[in-house]
Short mmCIF file of C-alpha atoms and ligand atoms in Angstrom, two decimals:
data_model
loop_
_atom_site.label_atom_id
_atom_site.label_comp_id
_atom_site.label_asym_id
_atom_site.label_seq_id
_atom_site.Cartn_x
_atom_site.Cartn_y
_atom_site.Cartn_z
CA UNK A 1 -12.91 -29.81 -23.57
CA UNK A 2 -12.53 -27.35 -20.95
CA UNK A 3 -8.61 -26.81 -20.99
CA UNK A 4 -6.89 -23.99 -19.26
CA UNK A 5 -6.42 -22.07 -23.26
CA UNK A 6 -9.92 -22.37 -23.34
CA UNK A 7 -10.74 -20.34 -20.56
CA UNK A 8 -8.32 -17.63 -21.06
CA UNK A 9 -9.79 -17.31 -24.72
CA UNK A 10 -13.53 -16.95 -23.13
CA UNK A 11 -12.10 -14.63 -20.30
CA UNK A 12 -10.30 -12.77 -23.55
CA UNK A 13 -13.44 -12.49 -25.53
CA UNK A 14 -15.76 -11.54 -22.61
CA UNK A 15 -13.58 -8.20 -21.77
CA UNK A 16 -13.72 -7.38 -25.81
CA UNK A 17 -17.67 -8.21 -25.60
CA UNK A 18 -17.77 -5.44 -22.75
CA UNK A 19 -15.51 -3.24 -24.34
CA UNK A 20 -12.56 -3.42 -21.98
CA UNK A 21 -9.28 -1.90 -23.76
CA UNK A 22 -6.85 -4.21 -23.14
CA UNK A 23 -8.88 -7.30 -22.99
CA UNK A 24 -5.94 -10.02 -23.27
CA UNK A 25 -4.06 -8.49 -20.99
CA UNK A 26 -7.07 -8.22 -18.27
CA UNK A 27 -7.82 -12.30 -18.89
CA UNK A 28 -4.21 -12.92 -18.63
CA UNK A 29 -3.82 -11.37 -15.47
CA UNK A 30 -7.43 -12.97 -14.28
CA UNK A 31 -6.07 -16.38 -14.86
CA UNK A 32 -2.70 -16.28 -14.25
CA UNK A 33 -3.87 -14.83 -10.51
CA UNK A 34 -6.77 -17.01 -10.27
CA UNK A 35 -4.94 -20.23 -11.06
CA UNK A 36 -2.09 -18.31 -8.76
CA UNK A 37 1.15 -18.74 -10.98
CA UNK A 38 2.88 -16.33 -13.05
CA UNK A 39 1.35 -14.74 -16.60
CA UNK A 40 5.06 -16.41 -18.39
CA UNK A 41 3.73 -19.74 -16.97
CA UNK A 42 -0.17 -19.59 -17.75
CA UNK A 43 1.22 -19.76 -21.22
CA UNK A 44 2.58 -23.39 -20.35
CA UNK A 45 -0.53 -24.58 -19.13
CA UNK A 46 -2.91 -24.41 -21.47
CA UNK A 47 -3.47 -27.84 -22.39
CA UNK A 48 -4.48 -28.35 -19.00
CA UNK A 49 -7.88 -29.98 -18.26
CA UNK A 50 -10.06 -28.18 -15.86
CA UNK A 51 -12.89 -28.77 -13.63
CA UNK A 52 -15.97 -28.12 -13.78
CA UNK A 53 -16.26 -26.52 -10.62
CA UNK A 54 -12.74 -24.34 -11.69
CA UNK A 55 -14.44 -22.76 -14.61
CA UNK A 56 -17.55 -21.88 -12.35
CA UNK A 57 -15.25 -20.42 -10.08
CA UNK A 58 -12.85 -18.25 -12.81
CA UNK A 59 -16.41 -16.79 -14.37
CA UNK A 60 -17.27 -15.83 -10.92
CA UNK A 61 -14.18 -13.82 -10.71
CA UNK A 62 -14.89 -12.65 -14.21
CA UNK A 63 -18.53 -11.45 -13.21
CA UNK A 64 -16.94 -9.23 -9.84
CA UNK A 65 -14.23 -8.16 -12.17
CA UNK A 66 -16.28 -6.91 -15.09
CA UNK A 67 -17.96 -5.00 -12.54
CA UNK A 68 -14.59 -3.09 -11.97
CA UNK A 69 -13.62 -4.45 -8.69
CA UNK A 70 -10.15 -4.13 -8.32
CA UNK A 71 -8.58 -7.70 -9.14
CA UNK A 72 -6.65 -7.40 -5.71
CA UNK A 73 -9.91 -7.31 -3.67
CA UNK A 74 -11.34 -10.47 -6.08
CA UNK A 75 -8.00 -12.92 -5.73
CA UNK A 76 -7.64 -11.44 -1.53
CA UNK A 77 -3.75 -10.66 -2.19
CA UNK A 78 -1.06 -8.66 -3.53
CA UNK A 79 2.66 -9.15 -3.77
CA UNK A 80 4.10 -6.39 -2.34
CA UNK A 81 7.62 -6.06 -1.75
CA UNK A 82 9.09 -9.94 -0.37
CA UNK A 83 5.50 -10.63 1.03
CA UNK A 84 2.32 -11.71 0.05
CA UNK A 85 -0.38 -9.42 1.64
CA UNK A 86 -3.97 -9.91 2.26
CA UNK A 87 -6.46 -7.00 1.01
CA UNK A 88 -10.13 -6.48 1.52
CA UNK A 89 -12.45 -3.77 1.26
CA UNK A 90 -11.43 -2.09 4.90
CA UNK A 91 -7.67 -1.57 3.62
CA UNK A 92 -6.47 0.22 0.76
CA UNK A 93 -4.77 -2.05 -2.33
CA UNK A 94 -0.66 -1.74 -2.07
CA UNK A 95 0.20 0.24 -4.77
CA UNK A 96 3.58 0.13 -6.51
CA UNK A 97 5.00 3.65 -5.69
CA UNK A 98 5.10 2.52 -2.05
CA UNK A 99 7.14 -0.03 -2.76
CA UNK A 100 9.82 2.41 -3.80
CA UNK A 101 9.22 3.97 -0.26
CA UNK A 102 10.37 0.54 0.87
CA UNK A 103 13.05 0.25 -0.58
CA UNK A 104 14.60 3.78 -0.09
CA UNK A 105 13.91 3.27 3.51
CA UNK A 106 15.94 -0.20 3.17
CA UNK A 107 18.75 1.30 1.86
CA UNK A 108 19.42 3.15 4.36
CA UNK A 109 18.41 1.66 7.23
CA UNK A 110 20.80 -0.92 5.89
CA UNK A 111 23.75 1.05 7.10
CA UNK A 112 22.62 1.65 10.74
CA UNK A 113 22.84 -0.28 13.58
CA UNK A 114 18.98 -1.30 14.50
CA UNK A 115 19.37 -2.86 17.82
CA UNK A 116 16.62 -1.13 20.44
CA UNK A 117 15.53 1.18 17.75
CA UNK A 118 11.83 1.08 17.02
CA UNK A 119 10.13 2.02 13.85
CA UNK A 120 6.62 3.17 13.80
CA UNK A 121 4.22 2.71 10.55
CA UNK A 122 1.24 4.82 11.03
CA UNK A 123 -1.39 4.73 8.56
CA UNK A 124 -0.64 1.30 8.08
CA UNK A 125 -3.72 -0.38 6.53
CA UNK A 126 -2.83 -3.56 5.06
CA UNK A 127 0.54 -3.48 7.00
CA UNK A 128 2.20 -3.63 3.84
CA UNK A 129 5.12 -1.66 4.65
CA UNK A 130 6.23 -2.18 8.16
CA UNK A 131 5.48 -6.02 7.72
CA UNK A 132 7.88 -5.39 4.78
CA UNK A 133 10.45 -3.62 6.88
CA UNK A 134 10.30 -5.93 9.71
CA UNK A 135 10.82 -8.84 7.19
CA UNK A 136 14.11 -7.45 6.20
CA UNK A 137 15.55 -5.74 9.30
CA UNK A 138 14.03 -8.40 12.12
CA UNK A 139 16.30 -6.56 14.40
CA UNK A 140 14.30 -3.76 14.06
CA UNK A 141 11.03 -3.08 16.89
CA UNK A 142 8.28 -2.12 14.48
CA UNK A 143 4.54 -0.64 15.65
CA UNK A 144 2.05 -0.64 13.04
CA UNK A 145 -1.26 1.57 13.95
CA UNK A 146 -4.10 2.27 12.22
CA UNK A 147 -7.52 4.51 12.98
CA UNK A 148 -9.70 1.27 11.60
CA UNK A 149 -10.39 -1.86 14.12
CA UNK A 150 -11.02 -3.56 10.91
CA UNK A 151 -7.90 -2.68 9.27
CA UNK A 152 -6.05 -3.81 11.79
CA UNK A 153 -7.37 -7.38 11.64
CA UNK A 154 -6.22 -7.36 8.17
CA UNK A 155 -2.77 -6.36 9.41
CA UNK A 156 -2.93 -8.77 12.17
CA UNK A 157 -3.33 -11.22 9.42
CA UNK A 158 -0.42 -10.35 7.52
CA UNK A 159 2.04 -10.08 10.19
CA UNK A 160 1.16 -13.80 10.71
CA UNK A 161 0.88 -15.03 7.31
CA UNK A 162 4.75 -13.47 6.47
CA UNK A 163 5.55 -14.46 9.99
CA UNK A 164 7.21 -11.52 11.51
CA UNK A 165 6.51 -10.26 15.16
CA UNK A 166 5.04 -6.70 15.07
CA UNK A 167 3.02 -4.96 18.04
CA UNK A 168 -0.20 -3.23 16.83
CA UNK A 169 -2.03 -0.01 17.99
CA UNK A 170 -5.18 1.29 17.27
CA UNK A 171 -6.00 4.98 17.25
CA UNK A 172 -5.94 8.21 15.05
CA UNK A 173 -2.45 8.92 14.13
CA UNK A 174 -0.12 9.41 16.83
CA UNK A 175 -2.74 9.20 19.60
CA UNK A 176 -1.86 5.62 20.82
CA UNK A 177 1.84 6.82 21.35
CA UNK A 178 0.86 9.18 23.84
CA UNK A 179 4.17 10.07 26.01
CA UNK A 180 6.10 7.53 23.94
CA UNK A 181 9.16 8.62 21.29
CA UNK A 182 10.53 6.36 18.18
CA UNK A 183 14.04 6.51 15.86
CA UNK A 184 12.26 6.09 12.51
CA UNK A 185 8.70 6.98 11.53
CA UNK A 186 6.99 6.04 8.16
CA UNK A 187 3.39 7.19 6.98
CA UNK A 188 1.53 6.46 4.11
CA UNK A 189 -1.13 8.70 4.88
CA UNK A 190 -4.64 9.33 3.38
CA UNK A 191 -3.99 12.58 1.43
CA UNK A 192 -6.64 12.99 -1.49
CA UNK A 193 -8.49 16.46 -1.44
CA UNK A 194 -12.11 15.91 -1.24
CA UNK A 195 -12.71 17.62 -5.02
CA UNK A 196 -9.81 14.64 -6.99
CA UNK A 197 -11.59 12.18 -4.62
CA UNK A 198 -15.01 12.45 -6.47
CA UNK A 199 -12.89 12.23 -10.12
CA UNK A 200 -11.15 9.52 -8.76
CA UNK A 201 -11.82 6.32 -11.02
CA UNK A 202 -14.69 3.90 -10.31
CA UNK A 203 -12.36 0.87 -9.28
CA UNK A 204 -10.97 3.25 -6.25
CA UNK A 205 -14.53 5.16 -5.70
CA UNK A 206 -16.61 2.30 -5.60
CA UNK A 207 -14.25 -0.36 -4.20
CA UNK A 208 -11.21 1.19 -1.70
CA UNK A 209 -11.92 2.47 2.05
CA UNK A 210 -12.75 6.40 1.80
CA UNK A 211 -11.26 6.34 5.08
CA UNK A 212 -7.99 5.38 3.78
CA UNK A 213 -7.94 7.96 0.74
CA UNK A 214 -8.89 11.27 1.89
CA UNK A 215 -6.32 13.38 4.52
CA UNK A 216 -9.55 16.36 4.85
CA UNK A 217 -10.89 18.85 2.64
CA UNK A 218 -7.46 20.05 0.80
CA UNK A 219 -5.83 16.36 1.20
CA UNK A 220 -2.84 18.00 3.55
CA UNK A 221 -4.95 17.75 7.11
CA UNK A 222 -2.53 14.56 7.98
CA UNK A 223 0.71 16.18 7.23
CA UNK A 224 -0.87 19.32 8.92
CA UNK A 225 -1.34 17.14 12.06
CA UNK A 226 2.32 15.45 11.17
CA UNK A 227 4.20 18.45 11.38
CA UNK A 228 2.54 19.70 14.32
CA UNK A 229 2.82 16.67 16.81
CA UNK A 230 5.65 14.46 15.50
CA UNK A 231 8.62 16.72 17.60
CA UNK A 232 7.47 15.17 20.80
CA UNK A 233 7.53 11.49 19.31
CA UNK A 234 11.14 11.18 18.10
CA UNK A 235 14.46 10.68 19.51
CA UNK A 236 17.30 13.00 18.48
CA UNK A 237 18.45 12.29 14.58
CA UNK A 238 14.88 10.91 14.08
CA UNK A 239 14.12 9.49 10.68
CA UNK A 240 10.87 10.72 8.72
CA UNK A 241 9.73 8.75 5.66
CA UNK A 242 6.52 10.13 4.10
CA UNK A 243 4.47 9.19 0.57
CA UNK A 244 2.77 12.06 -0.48
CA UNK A 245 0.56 13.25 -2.86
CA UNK A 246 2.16 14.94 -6.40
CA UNK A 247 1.03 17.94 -6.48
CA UNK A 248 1.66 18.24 -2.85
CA UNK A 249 5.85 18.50 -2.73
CA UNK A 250 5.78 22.42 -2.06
CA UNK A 251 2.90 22.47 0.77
CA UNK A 252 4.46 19.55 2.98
CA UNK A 253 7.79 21.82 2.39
CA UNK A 254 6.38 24.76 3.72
CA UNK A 255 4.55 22.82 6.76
CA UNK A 256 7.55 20.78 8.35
CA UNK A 257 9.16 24.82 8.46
CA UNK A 258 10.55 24.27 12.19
CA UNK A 259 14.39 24.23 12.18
CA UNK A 260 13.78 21.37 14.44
CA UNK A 261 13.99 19.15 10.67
CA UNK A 262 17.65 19.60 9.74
CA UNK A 263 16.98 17.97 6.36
CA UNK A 264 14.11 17.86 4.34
CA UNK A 265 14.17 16.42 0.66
CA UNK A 266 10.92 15.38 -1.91
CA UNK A 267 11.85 12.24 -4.31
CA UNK A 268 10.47 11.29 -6.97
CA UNK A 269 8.65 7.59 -8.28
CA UNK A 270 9.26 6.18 -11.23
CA UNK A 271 6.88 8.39 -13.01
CA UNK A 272 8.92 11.28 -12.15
CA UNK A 273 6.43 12.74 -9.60
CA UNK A 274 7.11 13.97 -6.86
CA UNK A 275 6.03 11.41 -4.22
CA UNK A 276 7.94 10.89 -1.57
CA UNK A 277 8.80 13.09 1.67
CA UNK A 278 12.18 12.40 3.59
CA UNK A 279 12.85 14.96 6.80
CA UNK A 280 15.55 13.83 9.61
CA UNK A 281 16.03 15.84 13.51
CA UNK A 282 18.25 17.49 15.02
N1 LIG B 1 0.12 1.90 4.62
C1 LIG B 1 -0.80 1.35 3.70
C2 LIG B 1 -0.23 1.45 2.29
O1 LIG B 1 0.76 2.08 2.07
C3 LIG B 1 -2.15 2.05 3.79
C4 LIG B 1 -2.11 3.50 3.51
C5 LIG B 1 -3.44 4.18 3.72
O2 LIG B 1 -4.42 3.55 4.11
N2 LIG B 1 -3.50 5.46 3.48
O3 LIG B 1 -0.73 0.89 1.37
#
């Protein structure tokens, strides 16, 4: 009988037939995704009859996803934060880190009055963290922009599906806000070096937008442009959040060296990397 158990033990012994390490734990998260509830609850299920047509459908996913396609791009969505966010191939897959961008940006935009302030995600890809922001703080006037027309239609998506109200621009960087200045800024920038994006791993190489990975040759040419332009885009006591790479703590330092940022501090994620890139104006 083709039960729910039964599945998850043929998903289990197809990873261990193509050697995948953890092979439980990759059929657990297959199903659990696939038959969208939670891996706790899959275990609940497995009595459960299923159709013919299902198990077609699950080894289909199995097939993409022994090919190492990211399980994001095979199920279309990610939780991220409070939403549920749409990925495919033209945007980059949430990660987790940026969720701890979220939230330190939460926390303290918590304690300031958001009326008529405007917060600009450039970068934004999937949307994932000023639909996020604008989910939480609907006060808040939030532009999301992004280089890729295709992108953008994925972030289009998302602002609907989570139903929040979000303008969109499209353009490189900070060229659609020509002559235009914002309170609070975040960017999740592309900012792999062109050398660790050919040892990046096969599921991001072969899968995940190049576009969306690589800030240039040395990985900094977004920051670069960052520090150059972003003066003439903020009000007074502007707010800078950006994720950066961890190796790159010491070269955003020395490139936001203007005495224009009166504060300028690197966090860490929960790795203990340095990831994260806060500045504030004068
Ligand atoms: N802002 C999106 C994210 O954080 C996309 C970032 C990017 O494409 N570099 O996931």
């Amino acid at each position: 009988m083709k039960t729910v158990g039964a599945l998850l033990a043929w998903l289990q012994a197809s990873f261990s037939e193509h050697h995948w390490s953890d092979s439980r734990r990759e059929a657990t998260e297959l199903l659990s995704s696939f038959l969208d509830i939670s891996p706790g609850d899959l275990f609940f299920q497995l009595e459960k009859p299923l159709t013919e047509q299902e198990w077609e459908s699950a080894s289909q996913w199995l097939k993409r996803r022994l090919q190492g396609e990211p399980l994001a791009y095979i199920s279309g969505s990610v939780d991220f934060y409070d939403c549920k966010i749409t990925v495919n191939s033209h945007v980059l897959i949430p990660r987790q880190e940026t969720e701890i961008l979220v939230d330190r940006i939460v926390e303290e935009l918590a304690t300031e009055d958001l009326s008529n302030r405007t917060l600009w995600d450039l970068c934004t890809g999937s949307g994932c963290i000023g639909i996020a922001l604008k989910k939480r703080f609907p006060a808040l006037t939030v532009y999301l922009s992004d280089i890729s027309a295709e992108a953008l239609a994925v972030t289009a998506k998302n602002a609907e599906e989570n139903r929040v109200h979000v303008e969109l621009k499209q353009g490189n960087l900070l060229e659609p806000f020509k002559g235009l200045k914002t309170h609070y800024l975040v960017c999740n920038p592309p900012y792999i070096s062109m050398e660790e994006y050919k040892q990046l791993d096969s599921s991001v190489l072969d899968f995940e937008p190049k576009l969306a990975l690589v800030g240039g040759v040395h990985g900094d040419e977004f920051y670069q442009k960052l520090a150059a332009q972003l003066p003439h885009y903020l009000f007074p006591h502007g707010k800078v959040w950006l994720e950066i790479g961890f190796q790159q703590g010491e070269r955003v330092r020395q490139l936001f060296n203007d005495p224009f940022w009166v504060k300028k501090e690197i966090e860490n994620d929960w790795a203990g990397h340095q990831r994260f890139f806060f500045l504030e104006t004068e």
